[in-house]
Each structure stands twice: as C-alpha cells, then as structure tokens.
PDB file of C-alpha atoms in Angstrom:
ATOM      1  CA  UNK A 487      57.491  81.389  95.864  1.00  0.00           C
ATOM      2  CA  UNK A 488      55.446  82.195  98.950  1.00  0.00           C
ATOM      3  CA  UNK A 489      51.751  81.811  98.185  1.00  0.00           C
ATOM      4  CA  UNK A 490      49.508  84.711  99.177  1.00  0.00           C
ATOM      5  CA  UNK A 491      48.150  82.955 102.269  1.00  0.00           C
ATOM      6  CA  UNK A 492      51.603  82.236 103.629  1.00  0.00           C
ATOM      7  CA  UNK A 493      53.357  84.001 106.420  1.00  0.00           C
ATOM      8  CA  UNK A 494      56.762  83.962 107.997  1.00  0.00           C
ATOM      9  CA  UNK A 495      56.924  83.798 111.759  1.00  0.00           C
ATOM     10  CA  UNK A 496      59.674  83.712 114.342  1.00  0.00           C
ATOM     11  CA  UNK A 497      59.708  80.381 116.106  1.00  0.00           C
ATOM     12  CA  UNK A 498      62.831  80.610 118.259  1.00  0.00           C
ATOM     13  CA  UNK A 499      65.594  82.947 119.420  1.00  0.00           C
ATOM     14  CA  UNK A 500      68.920  81.512 120.525  1.00  0.00           C
ATOM     15  CA  UNK A 501      71.732  79.220 119.462  1.00  0.00           C
ATOM     16  CA  UNK A 502      71.112  76.143 117.320  1.00  0.00           C
ATOM     17  CA  UNK A 503      72.189  73.800 120.104  1.00  0.00           C
ATOM     18  CA  UNK A 504      69.432  75.272 122.304  1.00  0.00           C
ATOM     19  CA  UNK A 505      66.614  74.541 119.847  1.00  0.00           C
ATOM     20  CA  UNK A 506      63.941  72.520 121.667  1.00  0.00           C
ATOM     21  CA  UNK A 507      64.378  68.794 121.053  1.00  0.00           C
ATOM     22  CA  UNK A 508      60.947  68.489 119.458  1.00  0.00           C
ATOM     23  CA  UNK A 509      61.603  71.294 116.947  1.00  0.00           C
ATOM     24  CA  UNK A 510      63.088  70.589 113.556  1.00  0.00           C
ATOM     25  CA  UNK A 511      65.605  73.143 112.374  1.00  0.00           C
ATOM     26  CA  UNK A 512      63.624  75.971 110.744  1.00  0.00           C
ATOM     27  CA  UNK A 513      64.683  76.793 107.182  1.00  0.00           C
ATOM     28  CA  UNK A 514      65.413  80.461 107.887  1.00  0.00           C
ATOM     29  CA  UNK A 515      67.594  82.140 110.462  1.00  0.00           C
ATOM     30  CA  UNK A 516      69.447  85.405 110.870  1.00  0.00           C
ATOM     31  CA  UNK A 517      72.286  86.375 113.172  1.00  0.00           C
ATOM     32  CA  UNK A 518      71.378  88.991 115.742  1.00  0.00           C
ATOM     33  CA  UNK A 519      73.999  91.135 117.436  1.00  0.00           C
ATOM     34  CA  UNK A 520      73.845  93.652 120.256  1.00  0.00           C
ATOM     35  CA  UNK A 521      72.992  97.007 118.771  1.00  0.00           C
ATOM     36  CA  UNK A 522      71.167  95.608 115.724  1.00  0.00           C
ATOM     37  CA  UNK A 523      68.019  97.481 114.774  1.00  0.00           C
ATOM     38  CA  UNK A 524      64.827  95.859 113.535  1.00  0.00           C
ATOM     39  CA  UNK A 525      65.656  97.162 110.034  1.00  0.00           C
ATOM     40  CA  UNK A 526      68.968  95.219 110.102  1.00  0.00           C
ATOM     41  CA  UNK A 527      67.216  91.967 110.961  1.00  0.00           C
ATOM     42  CA  UNK A 528      64.522  92.529 108.347  1.00  0.00           C
ATOM     43  CA  UNK A 529      67.142  92.973 105.625  1.00  0.00           C
ATOM     44  CA  UNK A 530      68.956  89.800 106.718  1.00  0.00           C
ATOM     45  CA  UNK A 531      65.702  87.854 106.756  1.00  0.00           C
ATOM     46  CA  UNK A 532      64.758  89.003 103.249  1.00  0.00           C
ATOM     47  CA  UNK A 533      68.216  87.939 102.065  1.00  0.00           C
ATOM     48  CA  UNK A 534      67.748  84.538 103.698  1.00  0.00           C
ATOM     49  CA  UNK A 535      64.283  84.034 102.186  1.00  0.00           C
ATOM     50  CA  UNK A 536      65.718  84.774  98.739  1.00  0.00           C
ATOM     51  CA  UNK A 537      68.640  82.438  99.468  1.00  0.00           C
ATOM     52  CA  UNK A 538      66.232  79.608 100.306  1.00  0.00           C
ATOM     53  CA  UNK A 539      63.603  80.200  97.616  1.00  0.00           C
ATOM     54  CA  UNK A 540      65.692  81.563  94.740  1.00  0.00           C
ATOM     55  CA  UNK A 541      69.352  80.673  95.293  1.00  0.00           C
ATOM     56  CA  UNK A 542      70.323  81.512  91.720  1.00  0.00           C
ATOM     57  CA  UNK A 543      69.023  85.078  92.132  1.00  0.00           C
ATOM     58  CA  UNK A 544      70.471  85.438  95.623  1.00  0.00           C
ATOM     59  CA  UNK A 545      73.961  84.544  94.364  1.00  0.00           C
ATOM     60  CA  UNK A 546      73.703  86.776  91.315  1.00  0.00           C
ATOM     61  CA  UNK A 547      72.608  90.069  92.841  1.00  0.00           C
ATOM     62  CA  UNK A 548      70.218  91.769  95.191  1.00  0.00           C
ATOM     63  CA  UNK A 549      66.880  91.665  93.422  1.00  0.00           C
ATOM     64  CA  UNK A 550      64.774  94.726  94.346  1.00  0.00           C
ATOM     65  CA  UNK A 551      61.613  93.077  93.037  1.00  0.00           C
ATOM     66  CA  UNK A 552      61.984  90.324  95.652  1.00  0.00           C
ATOM     67  CA  UNK A 553      62.613  92.841  98.401  1.00  0.00           C
ATOM     68  CA  UNK A 554      59.374  94.654  97.602  1.00  0.00           C
ATOM     69  CA  UNK A 555      57.406  91.409  97.408  1.00  0.00           C
ATOM     70  CA  UNK A 556      58.790  89.973 100.664  1.00  0.00           C
ATOM     71  CA  UNK A 557      58.796  93.147 102.758  1.00  0.00           C
ATOM     72  CA  UNK A 558      55.167  92.793 104.021  1.00  0.00           C
ATOM     73  CA  UNK A 559      55.807  89.229 105.223  1.00  0.00           C
ATOM     74  CA  UNK A 560      59.048  90.201 106.894  1.00  0.00           C
ATOM     75  CA  UNK A 561      57.528  93.274 108.554  1.00  0.00           C
ATOM     76  CA  UNK A 562      54.755  91.065 109.936  1.00  0.00           C
ATOM     77  CA  UNK A 563      57.328  88.559 111.217  1.00  0.00           C
ATOM     78  CA  UNK A 564      59.476  91.298 112.771  1.00  0.00           C
ATOM     79  CA  UNK A 565      57.117  94.031 113.926  1.00  0.00           C
ATOM     80  CA  UNK A 566      58.141  97.396 115.278  1.00  0.00           C
ATOM     81  CA  UNK A 567      59.810 100.626 114.226  1.00  0.00           C
ATOM     82  CA  UNK A 568      62.820 100.071 111.952  1.00  0.00           C
ATOM     83  CA  UNK A 569      65.200 101.930 114.301  1.00  0.00           C
ATOM     84  CA  UNK A 570      64.078 100.046 117.432  1.00  0.00           C
ATOM     85  CA  UNK A 571      66.507  97.512 118.948  1.00  0.00           C
ATOM     86  CA  UNK A 572      66.034  94.085 117.388  1.00  0.00           C
ATOM     87  CA  UNK A 573      66.822  92.120 120.536  1.00  0.00           C
ATOM     88  CA  UNK A 574      68.189  93.970 123.579  1.00  0.00           C
ATOM     89  CA  UNK A 575      69.154  90.621 125.119  1.00  0.00           C
ATOM     90  CA  UNK A 576      71.288  89.525 122.144  1.00  0.00           C
ATOM     91  CA  UNK A 577      74.709  88.376 123.316  1.00  0.00           C
ATOM     92  CA  UNK A 578      77.904  89.326 121.482  1.00  0.00           C
ATOM     93  CA  UNK A 579      79.199  87.159 118.652  1.00  0.00           C
ATOM     94  CA  UNK A 580      80.888  83.935 119.787  1.00  0.00           C
ATOM     95  CA  UNK A 581      84.231  85.653 120.005  1.00  0.00           C
ATOM     96  CA  UNK A 582      83.873  88.783 117.960  1.00  0.00           C
ATOM     97  CA  UNK A 583      87.594  89.501 117.743  1.00  0.00           C
ATOM     98  CA  UNK A 584      88.255  92.998 116.450  1.00  0.00           C
ATOM     99  CA  UNK A 585      91.150  95.459 116.225  1.00  0.00           C
ATOM    100  CA  UNK A 586      91.509  97.984 119.027  1.00  0.00           C
ATOM    101  CA  UNK A 587      93.887 100.983 119.001  1.00  0.00           C
ATOM    102  CA  UNK A 588      96.261 101.455 121.892  1.00  0.00           C
ATOM    103  CA  UNK A 589      96.451 105.017 123.120  1.00  0.00           C
ATOM    104  CA  UNK A 590      99.416 107.061 121.879  1.00  0.00           C
ATOM    105  CA  UNK A 591     100.708 107.187 125.461  1.00  0.00           C
ATOM    106  CA  UNK A 592     104.332 106.024 125.662  1.00  0.00           C
ATOM    107  CA  UNK A 593     104.253 106.168 129.465  1.00  0.00           C
ATOM    108  CA  UNK A 594     101.629 103.412 129.455  1.00  0.00           C
ATOM    109  CA  UNK A 595     102.428 101.453 126.270  1.00  0.00           C
ATOM    110  CA  UNK A 596     106.099 102.203 125.717  1.00  0.00           C
ATOM    111  CA  UNK A 597     107.272 101.393 122.203  1.00  0.00           C
ATOM    112  CA  UNK A 598     103.806 100.058 121.349  1.00  0.00           C
ATOM    113  CA  UNK A 599     101.993 103.369 121.927  1.00  0.00           C
ATOM    114  CA  UNK A 600      99.567 103.979 119.058  1.00  0.00           C
ATOM    115  CA  UNK A 601      99.774 100.343 117.893  1.00  0.00           C
ATOM    116  CA  UNK A 602      96.838  97.934 117.588  1.00  0.00           C
ATOM    117  CA  UNK A 603      95.753  94.865 119.527  1.00  0.00           C
ATOM    118  CA  UNK A 604      92.898  92.414 119.033  1.00  0.00           C
ATOM    119  CA  UNK A 605      90.165  92.242 121.692  1.00  0.00           C
ATOM    120  CA  UNK A 606      87.004  90.156 122.051  1.00  0.00           C
ATOM    121  CA  UNK A 607      83.512  91.545 121.385  1.00  0.00           C
ATOM    122  CA  UNK A 608      83.183  92.756 124.962  1.00  0.00           C
ATOM    123  CA  UNK A 609      86.423  94.727 124.764  1.00  0.00           C
ATOM    124  CA  UNK A 610      87.369  93.153 128.097  1.00  0.00           C
ATOM    125  CA  UNK A 611      89.895  90.556 126.896  1.00  0.00           C
ATOM    126  CA  UNK A 612      93.036  91.075 124.866  1.00  0.00           C
ATOM    127  CA  UNK A 613      93.514  88.298 122.319  1.00  0.00           C
ATOM    128  CA  UNK A 614      96.787  89.219 120.662  1.00  0.00           C
ATOM    129  CA  UNK A 615     100.103  90.920 120.898  1.00  0.00           C
ATOM    130  CA  UNK A 616     100.434  94.492 119.636  1.00  0.00           C
ATOM    131  CA  UNK A 617     100.679  95.198 115.905  1.00  0.00           C
ATOM    132  CA  UNK A 618     102.072  98.367 114.325  1.00  0.00           C
ATOM    133  CA  UNK A 619      99.168  98.711 111.844  1.00  0.00           C
ATOM    134  CA  UNK A 620      95.431  98.234 111.851  1.00  0.00           C
ATOM    135  CA  UNK A 621      95.690  95.997 108.789  1.00  0.00           C
ATOM    136  CA  UNK A 622      97.875  93.488 110.651  1.00  0.00           C
ATOM    137  CA  UNK A 623      95.506  93.520 113.617  1.00  0.00           C
ATOM    138  CA  UNK A 624      92.523  93.002 111.278  1.00  0.00           C
ATOM    139  CA  UNK A 625      94.207  89.960 109.726  1.00  0.00           C
ATOM    140  CA  UNK A 626      94.818  88.529 113.180  1.00  0.00           C
ATOM    141  CA  UNK A 627      91.183  89.193 114.196  1.00  0.00           C
ATOM    142  CA  UNK A 628      89.969  87.369 111.070  1.00  0.00           C
ATOM    143  CA  UNK A 629      92.266  84.441 111.827  1.00  0.00           C
ATOM    144  CA  UNK A 630      91.037  84.251 115.429  1.00  0.00           C
ATOM    145  CA  UNK A 631      87.373  84.503 114.447  1.00  0.00           C
ATOM    146  CA  UNK A 632      87.804  81.765 111.843  1.00  0.00           C
ATOM    147  CA  UNK A 633      89.684  79.420 114.161  1.00  0.00           C
ATOM    148  CA  UNK A 634      86.542  77.951 115.734  1.00  0.00           C
ATOM    149  CA  UNK A 635      84.199  76.853 112.942  1.00  0.00           C
ATOM    150  CA  UNK A 636      81.867  75.300 115.531  1.00  0.00           C
ATOM    151  CA  UNK A 637      81.212  78.553 117.367  1.00  0.00           C
ATOM    152  CA  UNK A 638      77.490  79.141 117.494  1.00  0.00           C
ATOM    153  CA  UNK A 639      75.955  82.481 116.691  1.00  0.00           C
ATOM    154  CA  UNK A 640      72.848  83.800 118.391  1.00  0.00           C
ATOM    155  CA  UNK A 641      70.083  83.790 115.828  1.00  0.00           C
ATOM    156  CA  UNK A 642      66.392  84.398 115.342  1.00  0.00           C
ATOM    157  CA  UNK A 643      64.831  81.360 113.656  1.00  0.00           C
ATOM    158  CA  UNK A 644      61.858  81.659 111.305  1.00  0.00           C
ATOM    159  CA  UNK A 645      59.497  79.233 109.575  1.00  0.00           C
ATOM    160  CA  UNK A 646      57.121  79.489 106.657  1.00  0.00           C
ATOM    161  CA  UNK A 647      53.512  78.847 107.538  1.00  0.00           C
ATOM    162  CA  UNK A 648      50.850  78.307 104.924  1.00  0.00           C
ATOM    163  CA  UNK A 649      52.968  76.946 102.154  1.00  0.00           C
ATOM    164  CA  UNK A 650      55.832  77.644  99.871  1.00  0.00           C
ATOM    165  CA  UNK A 651      55.848  76.589  96.244  1.00  0.00           C
TER     166      UNK A 651
END
C-alpha cells in the first residue's frame, strides 16, 4: 500500500537500455505510443501500480476501489488534461507490424487487389506478401511482432517516493 505521504513521480522517459548508468531500474513503467493521450498513460500506470503492489488483485480483475485510491497519485505524476497528448515525441513501437488493406484496384495490384499486407508502424515498409483476408494478415503481424523478444519499447518510468508498505 502507498502510505499517505508517498508520491509517484516520473524519473525517466525512453528505452530501458538508455536508462542512465547510475539509475536503478524503477519498479513502474508504461509503454507510450504516438497518439496516446494522458488518460491512456494514467490508466496504464494505475494498472502497473496494482500489478506491483497487489499482484493477486491485478490478475483477478480490475479493482475499482484501487483505481479511485491511486488516481490522485497518478494524476500528480502525469499532470495535464486527459485528452492532451501524453508524449508528442514518442516513437512508434519497435516494429509495430499491422495489417494494411490493398486498394481494390486491379490495375495496380492485379489479382491481389483488395487483399491485405503487413506494414510496419510507420506504414512506410511492407513486411509481408499479400494475404486474401485480414485474419491471415493479422496472424502474420502477430508472428512478426513476436519474433524479436528483445525489442525495446519506449516507456515512461516511475518511482515511488516516500514509502510503500
């Protein structure tokens, strides 16, 4: 439990490998993506606090009581309007493979018009051949995203200050 004099504060933004050498790995972190709003990051941080402090409750279900209790600390750690961008400088996910529909233009795509491909998070690079259904392209995107377990995600890192019991 966080004692009443505690606070949560952001101590770093970036990838784990870029943490300053003199900083121990903070116990809390949340992934931050382009387009995330402050409200998104707050929800992820509350989930992570519950995961760290009360793992049995975190695994079981979302506990509204914890959300109400933690919200003031999280709002202080991540100030601003809920709809405001969380981090305009956040880079895309390490690869961020996702399905992308090909236009139904047979002059351009021939027999593959209206099919699906997999592209990276920027939409600039094709990562797969064409698939006739979105479901097949989604499976391929999941396979590609899971292929590099060492890929680092951009995160905001937080620490407890003032004590946790």
